[in-house]
mmCIF file of C-alpha atoms in Angstrom:
data_model
loop_
_atom_site.group_PDB
_atom_site.id
_atom_site.type_symbol
_atom_site.label_atom_id
_atom_site.label_comp_id
_atom_site.label_asym_id
_atom_site.label_seq_id
_atom_site.Cartn_x
_atom_site.Cartn_y
_atom_site.Cartn_z
ATOM 1 C CA UNK A 1 -46.283 31.214 -18.660
ATOM 2 C CA UNK A 2 -45.126 34.004 -16.402
ATOM 3 C CA UNK A 3 -42.452 31.732 -14.921
ATOM 4 C CA UNK A 4 -41.196 30.731 -18.391
ATOM 5 C CA UNK A 5 -41.164 34.355 -19.453
ATOM 6 C CA UNK A 6 -39.166 35.405 -16.373
ATOM 7 C CA UNK A 7 -36.641 32.595 -16.889
ATOM 8 C CA UNK A 8 -36.198 33.557 -20.535
ATOM 9 C CA UNK A 9 -35.706 37.178 -19.617
ATOM 10 C CA UNK A 10 -33.092 36.226 -16.977
ATOM 11 C CA UNK A 11 -31.196 34.107 -19.465
ATOM 12 C CA UNK A 12 -31.202 36.960 -21.977
ATOM 13 C CA UNK A 13 -29.865 39.353 -19.324
ATOM 14 C CA UNK A 14 -27.005 37.000 -18.324
ATOM 15 C CA UNK A 15 -25.938 36.594 -21.975
ATOM 16 C CA UNK A 16 -26.001 40.351 -22.494
ATOM 17 C CA UNK A 17 -23.869 40.928 -19.413
ATOM 18 C CA UNK A 18 -21.392 38.278 -20.635
ATOM 19 C CA UNK A 19 -21.072 40.058 -23.984
ATOM 20 C CA UNK A 20 -20.529 43.401 -22.292
ATOM 21 C CA UNK A 21 -17.772 42.115 -19.981
ATOM 22 C CA UNK A 22 -15.910 40.084 -22.686
ATOM 23 C CA UNK A 23 -12.586 41.617 -23.970
ATOM 24 C CA UNK A 24 -13.125 43.797 -26.985
ATOM 25 C CA UNK A 25 -11.375 42.614 -30.187
ATOM 26 C CA UNK A 26 -9.465 45.373 -31.961
ATOM 27 C CA UNK A 27 -10.821 46.100 -35.390
ATOM 28 C CA UNK A 28 -7.903 48.210 -36.545
ATOM 29 C CA UNK A 29 -5.164 46.724 -38.756
ATOM 30 C CA UNK A 30 -2.369 45.046 -36.722
ATOM 31 C CA UNK A 31 0.708 47.132 -36.044
ATOM 32 C CA UNK A 32 3.637 45.663 -37.995
ATOM 33 C CA UNK A 33 6.596 44.216 -36.045
ATOM 34 C CA UNK A 34 9.452 46.700 -35.833
ATOM 35 C CA UNK A 35 12.087 45.720 -38.317
ATOM 36 C CA UNK A 36 15.527 45.297 -36.797
ATOM 37 C CA UNK A 37 18.231 47.220 -38.617
ATOM 38 C CA UNK A 38 20.622 44.969 -40.556
ATOM 39 C CA UNK A 39 23.948 44.224 -38.819
ATOM 40 C CA UNK A 40 26.523 46.433 -40.471
ATOM 41 C CA UNK A 41 29.185 44.546 -42.364
ATOM 42 C CA UNK A 42 32.568 44.657 -40.670
ATOM 43 C CA UNK A 43 34.821 47.330 -42.039
ATOM 44 C CA UNK A 44 37.270 45.966 -44.582
ATOM 45 C CA UNK A 45 40.820 45.798 -43.267
ATOM 46 C CA UNK A 46 43.372 48.033 -44.839
ATOM 47 C CA UNK A 47 46.173 46.399 -46.749
ATOM 48 C CA UNK A 48 48.610 47.526 -44.075
ATOM 49 C CA UNK A 49 46.509 45.783 -41.399
ATOM 50 C CA UNK A 50 46.465 42.644 -43.539
ATOM 51 C CA UNK A 51 50.255 42.859 -43.914
ATOM 52 C CA UNK A 52 50.719 43.145 -40.155
ATOM 53 C CA UNK A 53 48.356 40.237 -39.519
ATOM 54 C CA UNK A 54 50.133 38.034 -42.058
ATOM 55 C CA UNK A 55 53.503 39.011 -40.606
ATOM 56 C CA UNK A 56 52.307 38.105 -37.099
ATOM 57 C CA UNK A 57 51.000 34.728 -38.261
ATOM 58 C CA UNK A 58 54.284 33.865 -39.961
ATOM 59 C CA UNK A 59 56.272 34.971 -36.917
ATOM 60 C CA UNK A 60 54.169 32.705 -34.713
ATOM 61 C CA UNK A 61 54.635 29.904 -37.213
ATOM 62 C CA UNK A 62 58.375 30.570 -36.997
ATOM 63 C CA UNK A 63 58.313 30.220 -33.216
ATOM 64 C CA UNK A 64 56.389 26.966 -33.537
ATOM 65 C CA UNK A 65 58.904 25.795 -36.152
ATOM 66 C CA UNK A 66 61.693 26.382 -33.645
ATOM 67 C CA UNK A 67 59.801 24.260 -31.109
ATOM 68 C CA UNK A 68 59.341 21.534 -33.724
ATOM 69 C CA UNK A 69 63.014 21.594 -34.707
ATOM 70 C CA UNK A 70 64.128 21.403 -31.074
ATOM 71 C CA UNK A 71 61.826 18.436 -30.490
ATOM 72 C CA UNK A 72 63.222 16.845 -33.648
ATOM 73 C CA UNK A 73 66.785 17.205 -32.333
ATOM 74 C CA UNK A 74 65.785 15.807 -28.947
ATOM 75 C CA UNK A 75 64.001 12.933 -30.662
ATOM 76 C CA UNK A 76 67.152 12.053 -32.630
ATOM 77 C CA UNK A 77 69.299 12.071 -29.485
ATOM 78 C CA UNK A 78 66.765 10.067 -27.482
ATOM 79 C CA UNK A 79 66.405 7.529 -30.294
ATOM 80 C CA UNK A 80 70.187 7.143 -30.478
ATOM 81 C CA UNK A 81 70.408 6.702 -26.705
ATOM 82 C CA UNK A 82 67.582 4.176 -26.810
ATOM 83 C CA UNK A 83 69.433 2.191 -29.482
ATOM 84 C CA UNK A 84 72.600 2.283 -27.364
ATOM 85 C CA UNK A 85 70.726 1.062 -24.293
ATOM 86 C CA UNK A 86 69.013 -1.673 -26.295
ATOM 87 C CA UNK A 87 72.439 -2.867 -27.474
ATOM 88 C CA UNK A 88 73.756 -2.728 -23.902
ATOM 89 C CA UNK A 89 70.789 -4.791 -22.715
ATOM 90 C CA UNK A 90 71.438 -7.404 -25.411
ATOM 91 C CA UNK A 91 75.144 -7.533 -24.515
ATOM 92 C CA UNK A 92 74.296 -7.766 -20.813
ATOM 93 C CA UNK A 93 71.890 -10.639 -21.342
ATOM 94 C CA UNK A 94 74.511 -12.468 -23.439
ATOM 95 C CA UNK A 95 77.165 -11.944 -20.760
ATOM 96 C CA UNK A 96 74.885 -13.145 -17.965
ATOM 97 C CA UNK A 97 74.001 -16.254 -19.969
ATOM 98 C CA UNK A 98 77.712 -16.931 -20.493
ATOM 99 C CA UNK A 99 78.546 -16.517 -16.784
ATOM 100 C CA UNK A 100 75.643 -18.724 -15.745
ATOM 101 C CA UNK A 101 76.845 -21.379 -18.183
ATOM 102 C CA UNK A 102 80.312 -21.308 -16.608
ATOM 103 C CA UNK A 103 78.831 -21.528 -13.118
ATOM 104 C CA UNK A 104 76.720 -24.467 -14.236
ATOM 105 C CA UNK A 105 79.769 -26.213 -15.661
ATOM 106 C CA UNK A 106 81.534 -25.894 -12.308
ATOM 107 C CA UNK A 107 78.524 -27.280 -10.481
ATOM 108 C CA UNK A 108 78.358 -30.241 -12.836
ATOM 109 C CA UNK A 109 82.083 -30.889 -12.378
ATOM 110 C CA UNK A 110 81.676 -30.964 -8.624
ATOM 111 C CA UNK A 111 78.740 -33.338 -8.993
ATOM 112 C CA UNK A 112 80.852 -35.717 -11.085
ATOM 113 C CA UNK A 113 83.439 -35.737 -8.275
ATOM 114 C CA UNK A 114 80.904 -37.077 -5.853
ATOM 115 C CA UNK A 115 79.761 -33.718 -4.592
ATOM 116 C CA UNK A 116 82.952 -33.310 -2.527
ATOM 117 C CA UNK A 117 84.619 -29.898 -2.446
ATOM 118 C CA UNK A 118 87.951 -29.799 -4.289
ATOM 119 C CA UNK A 119 89.886 -29.357 -1.006
ATOM 120 C CA UNK A 120 88.387 -32.503 0.453
ATOM 121 C CA UNK A 121 89.284 -34.464 -2.653
ATOM 122 C CA UNK A 122 92.924 -33.356 -2.347
ATOM 123 C CA UNK A 123 93.059 -34.381 1.312
ATOM 124 C CA UNK A 124 91.973 -37.870 0.324
ATOM 125 C CA UNK A 125 94.523 -38.205 -2.457
ATOM 126 C CA UNK A 126 97.396 -39.186 -0.070
ATOM 127 C CA UNK A 127 100.033 -37.617 -2.381
ATOM 128 C CA UNK A 128 101.788 -34.587 -0.742
ATOM 129 C CA UNK A 129 103.119 -33.187 -4.022
ATOM 130 C CA UNK A 130 99.726 -33.553 -5.654
ATOM 131 C CA UNK A 131 98.165 -31.956 -2.629
ATOM 132 C CA UNK A 132 100.425 -28.870 -2.767
ATOM 133 C CA UNK A 133 100.016 -28.449 -6.503
ATOM 134 C CA UNK A 134 96.283 -28.958 -6.173
ATOM 135 C CA UNK A 135 95.987 -26.387 -3.391
ATOM 136 C CA UNK A 136 97.656 -23.739 -5.548
ATOM 137 C CA UNK A 137 95.294 -24.525 -8.396
ATOM 138 C CA UNK A 138 92.399 -24.551 -5.961
ATOM 139 C CA UNK A 139 93.222 -21.030 -4.782
ATOM 140 C CA UNK A 140 93.350 -19.844 -8.379
ATOM 141 C CA UNK A 141 90.042 -21.538 -9.156
ATOM 142 C CA UNK A 142 88.406 -20.080 -6.071
ATOM 143 C CA UNK A 143 89.647 -16.613 -7.006
ATOM 144 C CA UNK A 144 88.358 -17.069 -10.524
ATOM 145 C CA UNK A 145 85.011 -18.286 -9.214
ATOM 146 C CA UNK A 146 84.759 -15.343 -6.840
ATOM 147 C CA UNK A 147 85.575 -12.977 -9.696
ATOM 148 C CA UNK A 148 83.027 -14.682 -11.930
ATOM 149 C CA UNK A 149 80.296 -14.420 -9.303
ATOM 150 C CA UNK A 150 81.140 -10.736 -8.747
ATOM 151 C CA UNK A 151 81.055 -10.141 -12.485
ATOM 152 C CA UNK A 152 77.706 -11.920 -12.716
ATOM 153 C CA UNK A 153 76.262 -9.774 -9.938
ATOM 154 C CA UNK A 154 77.571 -6.588 -11.592
ATOM 155 C CA UNK A 155 76.235 -7.664 -14.985
ATOM 156 C CA UNK A 156 72.801 -8.229 -13.471
ATOM 157 C CA UNK A 157 72.864 -4.804 -11.788
ATOM 158 C CA UNK A 158 73.957 -3.149 -15.043
ATOM 159 C CA UNK A 159 71.189 -4.922 -16.920
ATOM 160 C CA UNK A 160 68.590 -3.629 -14.472
ATOM 161 C CA UNK A 161 69.982 -0.089 -14.842
ATOM 162 C CA UNK A 162 69.995 -0.284 -18.643
ATOM 163 C CA UNK A 163 66.434 -1.591 -18.657
ATOM 164 C CA UNK A 164 65.247 1.185 -16.347
ATOM 165 C CA UNK A 165 67.050 3.865 -18.382
ATOM 166 C CA UNK A 166 65.616 2.464 -21.597
ATOM 167 C CA UNK A 167 62.116 2.724 -20.154
ATOM 168 C CA UNK A 168 62.677 6.342 -19.125
ATOM 169 C CA UNK A 169 64.134 7.204 -22.524
ATOM 170 C CA UNK A 170 61.164 5.629 -24.246
ATOM 171 C CA UNK A 171 58.810 7.791 -22.178
ATOM 172 C CA UNK A 172 60.855 10.893 -23.020
ATOM 173 C CA UNK A 173 60.825 9.959 -26.691
ATOM 174 C CA UNK A 174 57.048 9.579 -26.697
ATOM 175 C CA UNK A 175 56.639 12.949 -24.909
ATOM 176 C CA UNK A 176 58.939 14.577 -27.448
ATOM 177 C CA UNK A 177 56.954 13.124 -30.332
ATOM 178 C CA UNK A 178 53.789 14.584 -28.839
ATOM 179 C CA UNK A 179 55.487 17.994 -28.693
ATOM 180 C CA UNK A 180 56.465 17.609 -32.335
ATOM 181 C CA UNK A 181 52.921 16.735 -33.348
ATOM 182 C CA UNK A 182 51.511 19.714 -31.440
ATOM 183 C CA UNK A 183 54.065 22.105 -32.938
ATOM 184 C CA UNK A 184 53.411 20.748 -36.428
ATOM 185 C CA UNK A 185 49.681 21.314 -36.020
ATOM 186 C CA UNK A 186 50.299 24.891 -34.872
ATOM 187 C CA UNK A 187 52.677 25.604 -37.747
ATOM 188 C CA UNK A 188 50.290 24.303 -40.392
ATOM 189 C CA UNK A 189 47.333 26.178 -38.905
ATOM 190 C CA UNK A 190 49.140 29.527 -38.836
ATOM 191 C CA UNK A 191 50.639 29.156 -42.271
ATOM 192 C CA UNK A 192 47.218 28.162 -43.635
ATOM 193 C CA UNK A 193 45.634 31.229 -42.001
ATOM 194 C CA UNK A 194 48.277 33.517 -43.497
ATOM 195 C CA UNK A 195 47.948 31.929 -46.938
ATOM 196 C CA UNK A 196 44.164 32.289 -46.754
ATOM 197 C CA UNK A 197 44.496 36.012 -46.071
ATOM 198 C CA UNK A 198 46.822 36.399 -49.034
ATOM 199 C CA UNK A 199 44.608 34.310 -51.313
ATOM 200 C CA UNK A 200 41.668 36.646 -50.640
ATOM 201 C CA UNK A 201 43.572 39.565 -52.119
ATOM 202 C CA UNK A 202 43.339 40.620 -55.718
ATOM 203 C CA UNK A 203 46.418 40.332 -57.902
ATOM 204 C CA UNK A 204 47.062 44.070 -57.669
ATOM 205 C CA UNK A 205 46.641 43.944 -53.887
ATOM 206 C CA UNK A 206 49.172 41.125 -53.582
ATOM 207 C CA UNK A 207 51.655 43.200 -55.556
ATOM 208 C CA UNK A 208 51.014 46.171 -53.259
ATOM 209 C CA UNK A 209 51.327 43.869 -50.234
ATOM 210 C CA UNK A 210 54.798 42.819 -51.357
ATOM 211 C CA UNK A 211 55.698 46.468 -51.855
ATOM 212 C CA UNK A 212 54.464 47.284 -48.347
ATOM 213 C CA UNK A 213 56.648 44.487 -46.963
ATOM 214 C CA UNK A 214 59.657 45.881 -48.769
ATOM 215 C CA UNK A 215 58.905 49.427 -47.627
ATOM 216 C CA UNK A 216 58.523 48.342 -43.992
ATOM 217 C CA UNK A 217 61.848 46.482 -44.140
ATOM 218 C CA UNK A 218 63.536 49.442 -45.825
ATOM 219 C CA UNK A 219 62.197 51.875 -43.218
ATOM 220 C CA UNK A 220 63.478 49.687 -40.378
ATOM 221 C CA UNK A 221 66.862 49.264 -42.093
ATOM 222 C CA UNK A 222 67.263 53.006 -42.651
ATOM 223 C CA UNK A 223 66.384 53.714 -39.031
ATOM 224 C CA UNK A 224 68.978 51.148 -37.926
ATOM 225 C CA UNK A 225 71.654 52.631 -40.162
ATOM 226 C CA UNK A 226 70.793 56.156 -39.029
ATOM 227 C CA UNK A 227 71.407 55.080 -35.441
ATOM 228 C CA UNK A 228 75.103 54.678 -36.245
ATOM 229 C CA UNK A 229 74.976 50.902 -35.826
ATOM 230 C CA UNK A 230 77.446 50.364 -38.693
ATOM 231 C CA UNK A 231 79.859 53.077 -37.629
ATOM 232 C CA UNK A 232 82.527 50.725 -36.289
ATOM 233 C CA UNK A 233 81.536 47.511 -38.070
ATOM 234 C CA UNK A 234 84.310 46.804 -40.534
ATOM 235 C CA UNK A 235 85.836 43.610 -39.184
ATOM 236 C CA UNK A 236 87.011 40.811 -41.435
ATOM 237 C CA UNK A 237 85.524 37.345 -41.183
ATOM 238 C CA UNK A 238 87.498 34.466 -39.746
ATOM 239 C CA UNK A 239 88.483 31.607 -42.046
ATOM 240 C CA UNK A 240 85.578 29.481 -40.808
ATOM 241 C CA UNK A 241 83.278 32.515 -40.983
ATOM 242 C CA UNK A 242 84.177 32.989 -44.643
ATOM 243 C CA UNK A 243 83.354 29.333 -45.324
ATOM 244 C CA UNK A 244 79.993 29.684 -43.571
ATOM 245 C CA UNK A 245 79.142 32.851 -45.528
ATOM 246 C CA UNK A 246 80.127 31.178 -48.806
ATOM 247 C CA UNK A 247 77.803 28.265 -48.086
ATOM 248 C CA UNK A 248 74.876 30.455 -46.996
ATOM 249 C CA UNK A 249 75.065 32.829 -49.951
ATOM 250 C CA UNK A 250 75.250 29.878 -52.342
ATOM 251 C CA UNK A 251 71.737 28.921 -51.191
ATOM 252 C CA UNK A 252 70.165 32.227 -52.309
ATOM 253 C CA UNK A 253 67.055 31.561 -54.386
ATOM 254 C CA UNK A 254 66.148 28.282 -52.703
ATOM 255 C CA UNK A 255 62.686 28.195 -51.098
ATOM 256 C CA UNK A 256 61.869 28.433 -47.420
ATOM 257 C CA UNK A 257 60.303 25.234 -46.086
ATOM 258 C CA UNK A 258 59.756 24.897 -42.367
ATOM 259 C CA UNK A 259 61.834 22.149 -40.772
ATOM 260 C CA UNK A 260 64.102 21.916 -43.831
ATOM 261 C CA UNK A 261 67.907 21.669 -43.585
ATOM 262 C CA UNK A 262 68.745 21.521 -47.286
ATOM 263 C CA UNK A 263 69.993 20.835 -49.720
ATOM 264 C CA UNK A 264 66.986 21.991 -51.768
ATOM 265 C CA UNK A 265 65.193 24.135 -49.179
ATOM 266 C CA UNK A 266 65.757 25.617 -45.732
ATOM 267 C CA UNK A 267 64.112 27.274 -42.793
ATOM 268 C CA UNK A 268 65.991 30.114 -41.085
ATOM 269 C CA UNK A 269 67.985 28.092 -38.557
ATOM 270 C CA UNK A 270 68.339 25.173 -40.950
ATOM 271 C CA UNK A 271 70.288 27.527 -43.213
ATOM 272 C CA UNK A 272 72.572 28.917 -40.489
ATOM 273 C CA UNK A 273 73.237 25.561 -38.827
ATOM 274 C CA UNK A 274 74.094 23.896 -42.148
ATOM 275 C CA UNK A 275 76.306 26.815 -43.151
ATOM 276 C CA UNK A 276 78.377 26.451 -39.997
ATOM 277 C CA UNK A 277 78.394 22.664 -40.321
ATOM 278 C CA UNK A 278 79.942 23.188 -43.764
ATOM 279 C CA UNK A 279 82.565 25.348 -42.034
ATOM 280 C CA UNK A 280 83.361 22.388 -39.716
ATOM 281 C CA UNK A 281 81.875 24.131 -36.688
ATOM 282 C CA UNK A 282 78.595 22.393 -35.739
ATOM 283 C CA UNK A 283 76.131 24.617 -33.869
ATOM 284 C CA UNK A 284 72.658 24.076 -32.344
ATOM 285 C CA UNK A 285 69.849 23.452 -34.819
ATOM 286 C CA UNK A 286 67.341 26.114 -33.708
ATOM 287 C CA UNK A 287 67.565 29.902 -33.493
ATOM 288 C CA UNK A 288 66.508 29.829 -29.842
ATOM 289 C CA UNK A 289 69.214 27.310 -28.948
ATOM 290 C CA UNK A 290 71.749 29.248 -31.022
ATOM 291 C CA UNK A 291 70.879 32.305 -28.943
ATOM 292 C CA UNK A 292 70.989 30.350 -25.691
ATOM 293 C CA UNK A 293 74.179 28.379 -26.235
ATOM 294 C CA UNK A 294 76.509 30.373 -28.490
ATOM 295 C CA UNK A 295 78.796 33.177 -27.232
ATOM 296 C CA UNK A 296 77.143 36.603 -27.474
ATOM 297 C CA UNK A 297 78.868 39.682 -28.780
ATOM 298 C CA UNK A 298 77.963 43.357 -29.125
ATOM 299 C CA UNK A 299 76.373 44.450 -32.403
ATOM 300 C CA UNK A 300 79.210 46.894 -33.027
ATOM 301 C CA UNK A 301 81.707 44.017 -32.767
ATOM 302 C CA UNK A 302 80.099 41.677 -35.275
ATOM 303 C CA UNK A 303 81.825 40.375 -38.367
ATOM 304 C CA UNK A 304 80.692 38.329 -41.393
ATOM 305 C CA UNK A 305 79.642 34.838 -40.355
ATOM 306 C CA UNK A 306 78.141 35.967 -37.054
ATOM 307 C CA UNK A 307 74.467 35.208 -36.504
ATOM 308 C CA UNK A 308 71.908 37.915 -35.775
ATOM 309 C CA UNK A 309 68.995 36.687 -33.673
ATOM 310 C CA UNK A 310 65.678 38.456 -34.185
ATOM 311 C CA UNK A 311 62.509 39.156 -32.171
ATOM 312 C CA UNK A 312 62.073 38.944 -28.426
ATOM 313 C CA UNK A 313 61.423 35.192 -28.576
ATOM 314 C CA UNK A 314 64.557 34.495 -30.682
ATOM 315 C CA UNK A 315 62.330 32.958 -33.336
ATOM 316 C CA UNK A 316 64.355 34.074 -36.372
ATOM 317 C CA UNK A 317 68.020 34.130 -37.343
ATOM 318 C CA UNK A 318 70.096 35.430 -40.232
ATOM 319 C CA UNK A 319 73.817 35.391 -41.024
ATOM 320 C CA UNK A 320 75.632 38.687 -41.226
ATOM 321 C CA UNK A 321 77.559 38.905 -44.503
ATOM 322 C CA UNK A 322 78.940 42.436 -44.198
ATOM 323 C CA UNK A 323 77.879 45.825 -45.508
ATOM 324 C CA UNK A 324 74.880 45.933 -43.199
ATOM 325 C CA UNK A 325 73.268 42.879 -44.831
ATOM 326 C CA UNK A 326 72.262 39.365 -43.847
ATOM 327 C CA UNK A 327 71.441 36.244 -45.804
ATOM 328 C CA UNK A 328 68.401 34.445 -44.413
ATOM 329 C CA UNK A 329 65.424 32.229 -45.178
ATOM 330 C CA UNK A 330 62.526 34.633 -44.469
ATOM 331 C CA UNK A 331 59.278 32.651 -44.297
ATOM 332 C CA UNK A 332 56.958 30.337 -46.231
ATOM 333 C CA UNK A 333 56.341 31.682 -49.721
ATOM 334 C CA UNK A 334 59.724 33.416 -49.861
ATOM 335 C CA UNK A 335 63.192 32.298 -50.946
ATOM 336 C CA UNK A 336 66.591 32.508 -49.270
ATOM 337 C CA UNK A 337 67.690 36.086 -49.908
ATOM 338 C CA UNK A 338 69.807 39.043 -48.872
ATOM 339 C CA UNK A 339 68.170 41.594 -46.591
ATOM 340 C CA UNK A 340 69.069 44.522 -44.399
ATOM 341 C CA UNK A 341 70.462 43.398 -41.051
ATOM 342 C CA UNK A 342 68.291 45.987 -39.313
ATOM 343 C CA UNK A 343 65.110 45.231 -41.243
ATOM 344 C CA UNK A 344 63.731 43.284 -38.271
ATOM 345 C CA UNK A 345 63.848 43.692 -34.511
ATOM 346 C CA UNK A 346 67.359 42.638 -33.410
ATOM 347 C CA UNK A 347 67.589 40.672 -30.181
ATOM 348 C CA UNK A 348 71.346 40.158 -30.274
ATOM 349 C CA UNK A 349 74.338 38.665 -32.036
ATOM 350 C CA UNK A 350 76.169 35.356 -31.455
ATOM 351 C CA UNK A 351 79.498 34.088 -32.763
ATOM 352 C CA UNK A 352 79.815 30.351 -33.479
ATOM 353 C CA UNK A 353 83.610 30.351 -33.652
ATOM 354 C CA UNK A 354 84.455 32.572 -30.700
#
């Protein structure tokens, strides 16, 4: 009994010690998780900031449009060259077939004569007059054969060259088409982004946005005029310049569409290039190529018909029409219109008929 009692007491002591050393459970109410402060909503952009963002997007779309138009021009030239080479290859193959047929006819003729060369046949004829006449004819035939063989060799070399050039042009054409596709994707994305920004504005805000655009252009124009830029600009247009101005101003009111060259819509360089084409003076298709290739003149020397290139990347162009104004196709959502020549950043002036 004593042993059982001692064992029971020991067990009770161990259990008590276990309870004393166990972690104590808190009885107080749990402390609530700290609530994180809500992320503040981004500050709403001012209308002026929206205007600047839209303007930037359209300018970038304009630069991409220039890249697209240049690729389009290159594609046309490469396609035309590829067609020319394909025709040359067809002609070359026809010519080679013709020369081979003639060579085959000669071989068959020799075979019918017992395989003897023509000279040997004449030696065996026994007729001196026939021999002399035959030798003269033989020399002519040999010369003709030599010429034919040389022509055949040249035709084969030309065919190889045409085939190689056609392959290279095809590769260039495919690369150009990839550039076009990339530029088109960029244009559409930037125009869509700009249109989305505009669509988020209320009707009154869109009206104010247009007013801000007009005020910004007017401020830039006034600053340009105040600089004395028009002081000595009073030159008369050339005959072809007058024709180009007449064409361009006749398009006022038609919508801007990127890549368009008329007659119902235009982009900026589509308008200027078609105006000068109407004046019988073809010029490069894009504003960047117009800036790169056409003769440059000082602003103070410009006359109606000259082209003013805008922005540091030459991504926009307008035609000077006199009185400090240009006619141009501004951007998507706008129509061909008159504007102040100094309403945008001027890069320089070019003259198509210099």
